Amino acid sequence: MTSKLYLSLFFGLLAMVQLSHAEVENFKPSFPKFYNSSAERKANNQLYYLGEAKFQDHVTLPFYGVTAENPADGDGEKLIRDFRKCTDETCDFKFKLDASQAKQLKLLAIPSIGLTLVPRHWQEIQANAGANGTGYALIMSPDQQQAIELSDSAFCVGCGMRPATLFFPKLLKQSVEYEYGGYQDRNKLLTVVYPAKNVAFFSYQIPGLPYKTHGVAKYQDDGDFNFREIQVTFNPQQTNQQHTNQQALVTTILNFYHYSH
């Protein structure tokens, strides 16, 4: 299945079902999986070194651009390369990053998603961009037991409002009225904190896993509705290359997402 077909199913057909039934489903968390082969990911989701990203106190780390299959037909470009080499303006971030953590991380620029920090040794990446601007990315550990998952609904209201209702229940009534449906956490699996009315920091436990998923969800509704989120599932007991705290890396990844989105 190509990225274009996948996004059509993920965003397009899903929206059509929502319009038809406007169902309110119970939240049932599951661990993400790649839908395509490693060979397909290597062909469509290539990494290009852009330079060194600079953070406060002269902390640096490598910065890469990620390609995605071009959803537009007939323009002659198979892959989207939505990134440029570093300049002082584009790769300088006013964000406090611990120097020891920086040795464990790299920065990615992903089409239709934007920036995210990921563990430096993670190489398995699936990134998809839709013709309507929607984006999805899944980055996984070498053993595919840990994951970072991101999505952005762009200006596809039906694509964004439905998943947003899980973290922002006040949107559920409107989403049902628009026939998008929604989600409810009837089993009280979510723990959510709201630093702002349109920002949610959340955590939950996937059945069968002894460790939690943590994430950040955001929405905007200033004329064009947009929903975006990141979900990070790390094993805090697993030793990384520098024997540093995995949970501390999760916090840094989420804080940078909040800062940059």
Tab-separated table of C-alpha atoms in Angstrom:
chain	number	residue	atom	x	y	z
A	1	MET	CA	0.000	0.000	0.000
A	2	THR	CA	1.446	3.382	-0.952
A	3	SER	CA	1.572	6.365	1.393
A	4	LYS	CA	-1.029	8.137	-0.724
A	5	LEU	CA	-3.471	5.260	-0.405
A	6	TYR	CA	-2.715	4.910	3.290
A	7	LEU	CA	-3.466	8.548	4.013
A	8	SER	CA	-6.593	8.353	1.898
A	9	LEU	CA	-7.773	5.497	4.071
A	10	PHE	CA	-6.528	6.998	7.316
A	11	PHE	CA	-7.970	10.460	6.822
A	12	GLY	CA	-10.377	10.295	3.885
A	13	LEU	CA	-12.378	7.102	4.363
A	14	LEU	CA	-12.331	7.546	8.110
A	15	ALA	CA	-13.879	10.971	7.692
A	16	MET	CA	-16.548	9.490	5.411
A	17	VAL	CA	-17.452	6.892	8.043
A	18	GLN	CA	-17.606	9.621	10.642
A	19	LEU	CA	-19.942	11.661	8.475
A	20	SER	CA	-22.199	8.658	7.952
A	21	HIS	CA	-22.470	7.414	11.511
A	22	ALA	CA	-21.121	10.105	13.853
A	23	GLU	CA	-20.289	7.375	16.337
A	24	VAL	CA	-18.905	8.083	19.793
A	25	GLU	CA	-16.428	5.298	20.517
A	26	ASN	CA	-14.781	4.207	23.724
A	27	PHE	CA	-11.028	4.824	23.941
A	28	LYS	CA	-9.106	1.573	23.414
A	29	PRO	CA	-5.351	2.242	23.358
A	30	SER	CA	-3.022	0.044	21.327
A	31	PHE	CA	0.652	0.058	20.442
A	32	PRO	CA	1.353	1.499	16.952
A	33	LYS	CA	2.765	-0.622	14.137
A	34	PHE	CA	4.295	0.038	10.740
A	35	TYR	CA	1.935	-0.797	7.888
A	36	ASN	CA	4.662	-1.089	5.226
A	37	SER	CA	7.966	-2.893	4.762
A	38	SER	CA	11.410	-1.708	5.801
A	39	ALA	CA	12.367	-1.465	2.105
A	40	GLU	CA	9.408	0.826	1.396
A	41	ARG	CA	10.276	3.049	4.336
A	42	LYS	CA	13.903	3.318	3.230
A	43	ALA	CA	12.767	4.291	-0.280
A	44	ASN	CA	10.152	6.862	0.750
A	45	ASN	CA	11.450	8.156	4.082
A	46	GLN	CA	15.077	9.085	3.520
A	47	LEU	CA	17.144	11.155	5.941
A	48	TYR	CA	19.252	14.131	4.796
A	49	TYR	CA	21.756	15.748	7.117
A	50	LEU	CA	20.985	19.471	7.420
A	51	GLY	CA	23.637	20.551	9.906
A	52	GLU	CA	23.910	21.068	13.648
A	53	ALA	CA	20.892	22.357	15.573
A	54	LYS	CA	21.943	24.868	18.232
A	55	PHE	CA	20.261	25.169	21.612
A	56	GLN	CA	20.849	27.378	24.634
A	57	ASP	CA	24.251	27.282	26.352
A	58	HIS	CA	25.991	26.126	23.141
A	59	VAL	CA	24.404	22.665	23.191
A	60	THR	CA	24.195	21.114	19.713
A	61	LEU	CA	22.859	17.958	18.102
A	62	PRO	CA	22.508	16.630	14.529
A	63	PHE	CA	19.544	17.832	12.453
A	64	TYR	CA	18.005	15.755	9.641
A	65	GLY	CA	15.274	16.294	7.092
A	66	VAL	CA	12.933	13.387	6.357
A	67	THR	CA	11.382	12.806	2.936
A	68	ALA	CA	7.853	11.528	2.332
A	69	GLU	CA	6.064	10.207	-0.723
A	70	ASN	CA	4.594	13.088	-2.709
A	71	PRO	CA	0.760	12.906	-2.610
A	72	ALA	CA	0.394	15.284	-5.572
A	73	ASP	CA	-0.048	13.669	-8.966
A	74	GLY	CA	1.778	14.773	-12.081
A	75	ASP	CA	4.324	17.211	-10.670
A	76	GLY	CA	7.260	14.926	-11.424
A	77	GLU	CA	8.614	14.688	-7.881
A	78	LYS	CA	8.239	11.317	-6.192
A	79	LEU	CA	9.366	12.530	-2.778
A	80	ILE	CA	8.698	15.664	-0.748
A	81	ARG	CA	11.894	17.307	0.465
A	82	ASP	CA	10.382	19.994	2.660
A	83	PHE	CA	13.599	21.140	4.341
A	84	ARG	CA	16.739	23.202	3.824
A	85	LYS	CA	20.314	23.172	5.026
A	86	CYS	CA	20.890	24.902	8.343
A	87	THR	CA	21.419	28.620	8.690
A	88	ASP	CA	21.857	30.624	11.890
A	89	GLU	CA	18.165	31.508	11.789
A	90	THR	CA	16.659	28.136	10.921
A	91	CYS	CA	18.674	25.928	13.273
A	92	ASP	CA	18.991	28.109	16.379
A	93	PHE	CA	16.468	27.249	19.106
A	94	LYS	CA	15.867	29.154	22.323
A	95	PHE	CA	15.233	25.931	24.199
A	96	LYS	CA	17.111	24.592	27.225
A	97	LEU	CA	18.491	21.141	26.449
A	98	ASP	CA	20.627	19.145	28.848
A	99	ALA	CA	24.033	18.445	27.289
A	100	SER	CA	24.037	14.787	28.355
A	101	GLN	CA	20.586	14.274	26.831
A	102	ALA	CA	21.655	15.986	23.612
A	103	LYS	CA	24.185	13.184	23.087
A	104	GLN	CA	21.242	10.768	22.961
A	105	LEU	CA	19.006	12.771	20.616
A	106	LYS	CA	18.720	14.067	17.068
A	107	LEU	CA	16.302	16.547	15.545
A	108	LEU	CA	14.029	15.654	12.624
A	109	ALA	CA	12.067	17.895	10.245
A	110	ILE	CA	9.129	15.846	8.927
A	111	PRO	CA	6.805	16.948	6.080
A	112	SER	CA	3.358	18.080	7.304
A	113	ILE	CA	4.468	17.432	10.901
A	114	GLY	CA	7.333	19.794	11.660
A	115	LEU	CA	10.097	19.290	14.200
A	116	THR	CA	10.592	16.533	16.730
A	117	LEU	CA	13.408	15.197	18.868
A	118	VAL	CA	13.993	11.433	18.702
A	119	PRO	CA	16.625	9.042	20.085
A	120	ARG	CA	19.747	9.326	17.973
A	121	HIS	CA	20.083	5.603	17.207
A	122	TRP	CA	16.472	5.166	16.027
A	123	GLN	CA	16.437	4.735	12.242
A	124	GLU	CA	13.035	3.184	11.458
A	125	ILE	CA	10.766	6.011	10.270
A	126	GLN	CA	7.422	6.047	8.496
A	127	ALA	CA	6.281	9.505	7.364
A	128	ASN	CA	3.210	10.289	5.274
A	129	ALA	CA	1.875	13.569	3.885
A	130	GLY	CA	-1.616	14.017	2.473
A	131	ALA	CA	-2.632	16.230	-0.431
A	132	ASN	CA	-4.796	18.216	2.003
A	133	GLY	CA	-1.803	18.943	4.248
A	134	THR	CA	-2.425	16.209	6.797
A	135	GLY	CA	0.601	14.444	8.198
A	136	TYR	CA	1.489	11.298	10.106
A	137	ALA	CA	4.793	9.915	11.354
A	138	LEU	CA	5.889	6.885	13.338
A	139	ILE	CA	9.455	6.514	14.587
A	140	MET	CA	10.389	3.285	16.352
A	141	SER	CA	13.274	1.763	18.263
A	142	PRO	CA	15.377	-0.902	16.514
A	143	ASP	CA	13.388	-3.689	18.208
A	144	GLN	CA	10.093	-1.866	17.446
A	145	GLN	CA	9.067	-2.085	21.113
A	146	GLN	CA	9.229	1.682	21.724
A	147	ALA	CA	7.654	4.388	19.603
A	148	ILE	CA	7.077	8.063	18.897
A	149	GLU	CA	3.871	8.743	16.963
A	150	LEU	CA	2.836	12.145	15.573
A	151	SER	CA	-0.102	13.458	13.568
A	152	ASP	CA	-1.357	16.796	12.260
A	153	SER	CA	-4.829	17.277	10.776
A	154	ALA	CA	-3.872	20.499	8.935
A	155	PHE	CA	-7.197	22.151	8.011
A	156	CYS	CA	-9.184	18.941	7.552
A	157	VAL	CA	-11.847	19.546	10.210
A	158	GLY	CA	-13.245	16.030	10.073
A	159	CYS	CA	-9.754	14.556	10.395
A	160	GLY	CA	-8.934	16.600	13.486
A	161	MET	CA	-12.045	17.215	15.533
A	162	ARG	CA	-12.923	13.565	16.075
A	163	PRO	CA	-9.591	12.524	17.700
A	164	ALA	CA	-9.424	15.848	19.559
A	165	THR	CA	-12.583	14.977	21.501
A	166	LEU	CA	-10.682	12.333	23.469
A	167	PHE	CA	-8.409	14.917	25.076
A	168	PHE	CA	-10.818	17.861	24.948
A	169	PRO	CA	-14.289	16.516	25.884
A	170	LYS	CA	-15.815	19.979	25.531
A	171	LEU	CA	-15.484	19.505	21.743
A	172	LEU	CA	-17.585	16.329	21.704
A	173	LYS	CA	-20.986	17.999	21.412
A	174	GLN	CA	-19.850	20.104	18.462
A	175	SER	CA	-18.135	17.155	16.778
A	176	VAL	CA	-21.280	15.020	17.034
A	177	GLU	CA	-23.401	17.883	15.720
A	178	TYR	CA	-21.071	18.114	12.726
A	179	GLU	CA	-21.452	14.329	12.317
A	180	TYR	CA	-17.751	13.632	12.857
A	181	GLY	CA	-18.354	11.508	15.941
A	182	GLY	CA	-15.801	11.322	18.717
A	183	TYR	CA	-14.185	9.423	21.562
A	184	GLN	CA	-14.852	9.078	25.265
A	185	ASP	CA	-12.635	7.653	27.995
A	186	ARG	CA	-15.362	5.644	29.696
A	187	ASN	CA	-12.856	3.332	31.415
A	188	LYS	CA	-10.891	6.273	32.845
A	189	LEU	CA	-7.605	5.216	31.271
A	190	LEU	CA	-6.361	8.751	30.608
A	191	THR	CA	-4.633	11.104	32.994
A	192	VAL	CA	-4.802	14.628	31.544
A	193	VAL	CA	-3.393	17.988	32.658
A	194	TYR	CA	-4.315	21.230	30.865
A	195	PRO	CA	-1.598	23.924	30.974
A	196	ALA	CA	-3.839	25.927	28.609
A	197	LYS	CA	-7.422	25.500	27.424
A	198	ASN	CA	-6.279	24.127	24.056
A	199	VAL	CA	-3.253	22.118	25.262
A	200	ALA	CA	-3.349	18.711	26.964
A	201	PHE	CA	-0.488	16.781	28.545
A	202	PHE	CA	-1.652	13.205	28.935
A	203	SER	CA	-0.637	9.670	29.820
A	204	TYR	CA	-2.216	6.230	29.676
A	205	GLN	CA	-1.213	2.581	29.796
A	206	ILE	CA	-1.560	0.280	26.801
A	207	PRO	CA	-2.926	-3.149	27.804
A	208	GLY	CA	-0.128	-5.697	27.964
A	209	LEU	CA	2.641	-3.133	28.477
A	210	PRO	CA	4.115	-2.484	31.947
A	211	TYR	CA	5.005	1.118	31.076
A	212	LYS	CA	2.991	4.163	30.056
A	213	THR	CA	2.512	6.282	26.957
A	214	HIS	CA	2.904	10.034	27.422
A	215	GLY	CA	1.877	12.758	25.010
A	216	VAL	CA	0.902	16.298	24.123
A	217	ALA	CA	-2.244	17.228	22.201
A	218	LYS	CA	-3.140	20.676	20.867
A	219	TYR	CA	-5.948	22.196	18.875
A	220	GLN	CA	-6.709	25.551	17.283
A	221	ASP	CA	-10.164	26.773	16.369
A	222	ASP	CA	-9.657	30.320	15.143
A	223	GLY	CA	-11.566	29.947	11.899
A	224	ASP	CA	-9.803	26.803	10.688
A	225	PHE	CA	-9.796	23.840	13.059
A	226	ASN	CA	-6.461	22.061	13.535
A	227	PHE	CA	-5.467	19.190	15.798
A	228	ARG	CA	-1.962	17.863	16.339
A	229	GLU	CA	-0.426	15.460	18.795
A	230	ILE	CA	2.618	13.455	19.792
A	231	GLN	CA	2.578	10.184	21.724
A	232	VAL	CA	5.768	8.708	23.183
A	233	THR	CA	5.994	5.131	24.447
A	234	PHE	CA	9.362	4.389	26.073
A	235	ASN	CA	10.388	1.564	28.368
A	236	PRO	CA	11.880	3.367	31.392
A	237	GLN	CA	13.620	0.156	32.489
A	238	GLN	CA	15.479	-0.313	29.210
A	239	THR	CA	19.059	0.918	29.278
A	240	ASN	CA	20.000	3.278	26.470
A	241	GLN	CA	23.461	3.734	25.011
A	242	GLN	CA	24.637	6.268	27.610
A	243	HIS	CA	22.770	4.642	30.537
A	244	THR	CA	20.754	7.822	31.045
A	245	ASN	CA	17.196	8.092	32.303
A	246	GLN	CA	14.717	7.141	29.580
A	247	GLN	CA	11.866	8.965	31.312
A	248	ALA	CA	13.906	12.171	31.341
A	249	LEU	CA	14.251	11.855	27.552
A	250	VAL	CA	10.466	11.495	27.242
A	251	THR	CA	9.967	14.718	29.188
A	252	THR	CA	12.466	16.570	27.000
A	253	ILE	CA	10.903	15.278	23.763
A	254	LEU	CA	7.428	16.355	24.888
A	255	ASN	CA	8.584	19.742	26.158
A	256	PHE	CA	10.333	20.466	22.861
A	257	TYR	CA	7.219	19.463	20.922
A	258	HIS	CA	5.192	21.862	23.070
A	259	TYR	CA	7.800	24.575	22.453
A	260	SER	CA	8.041	24.083	18.681
A	261	HIS	CA	4.370	23.496	17.862
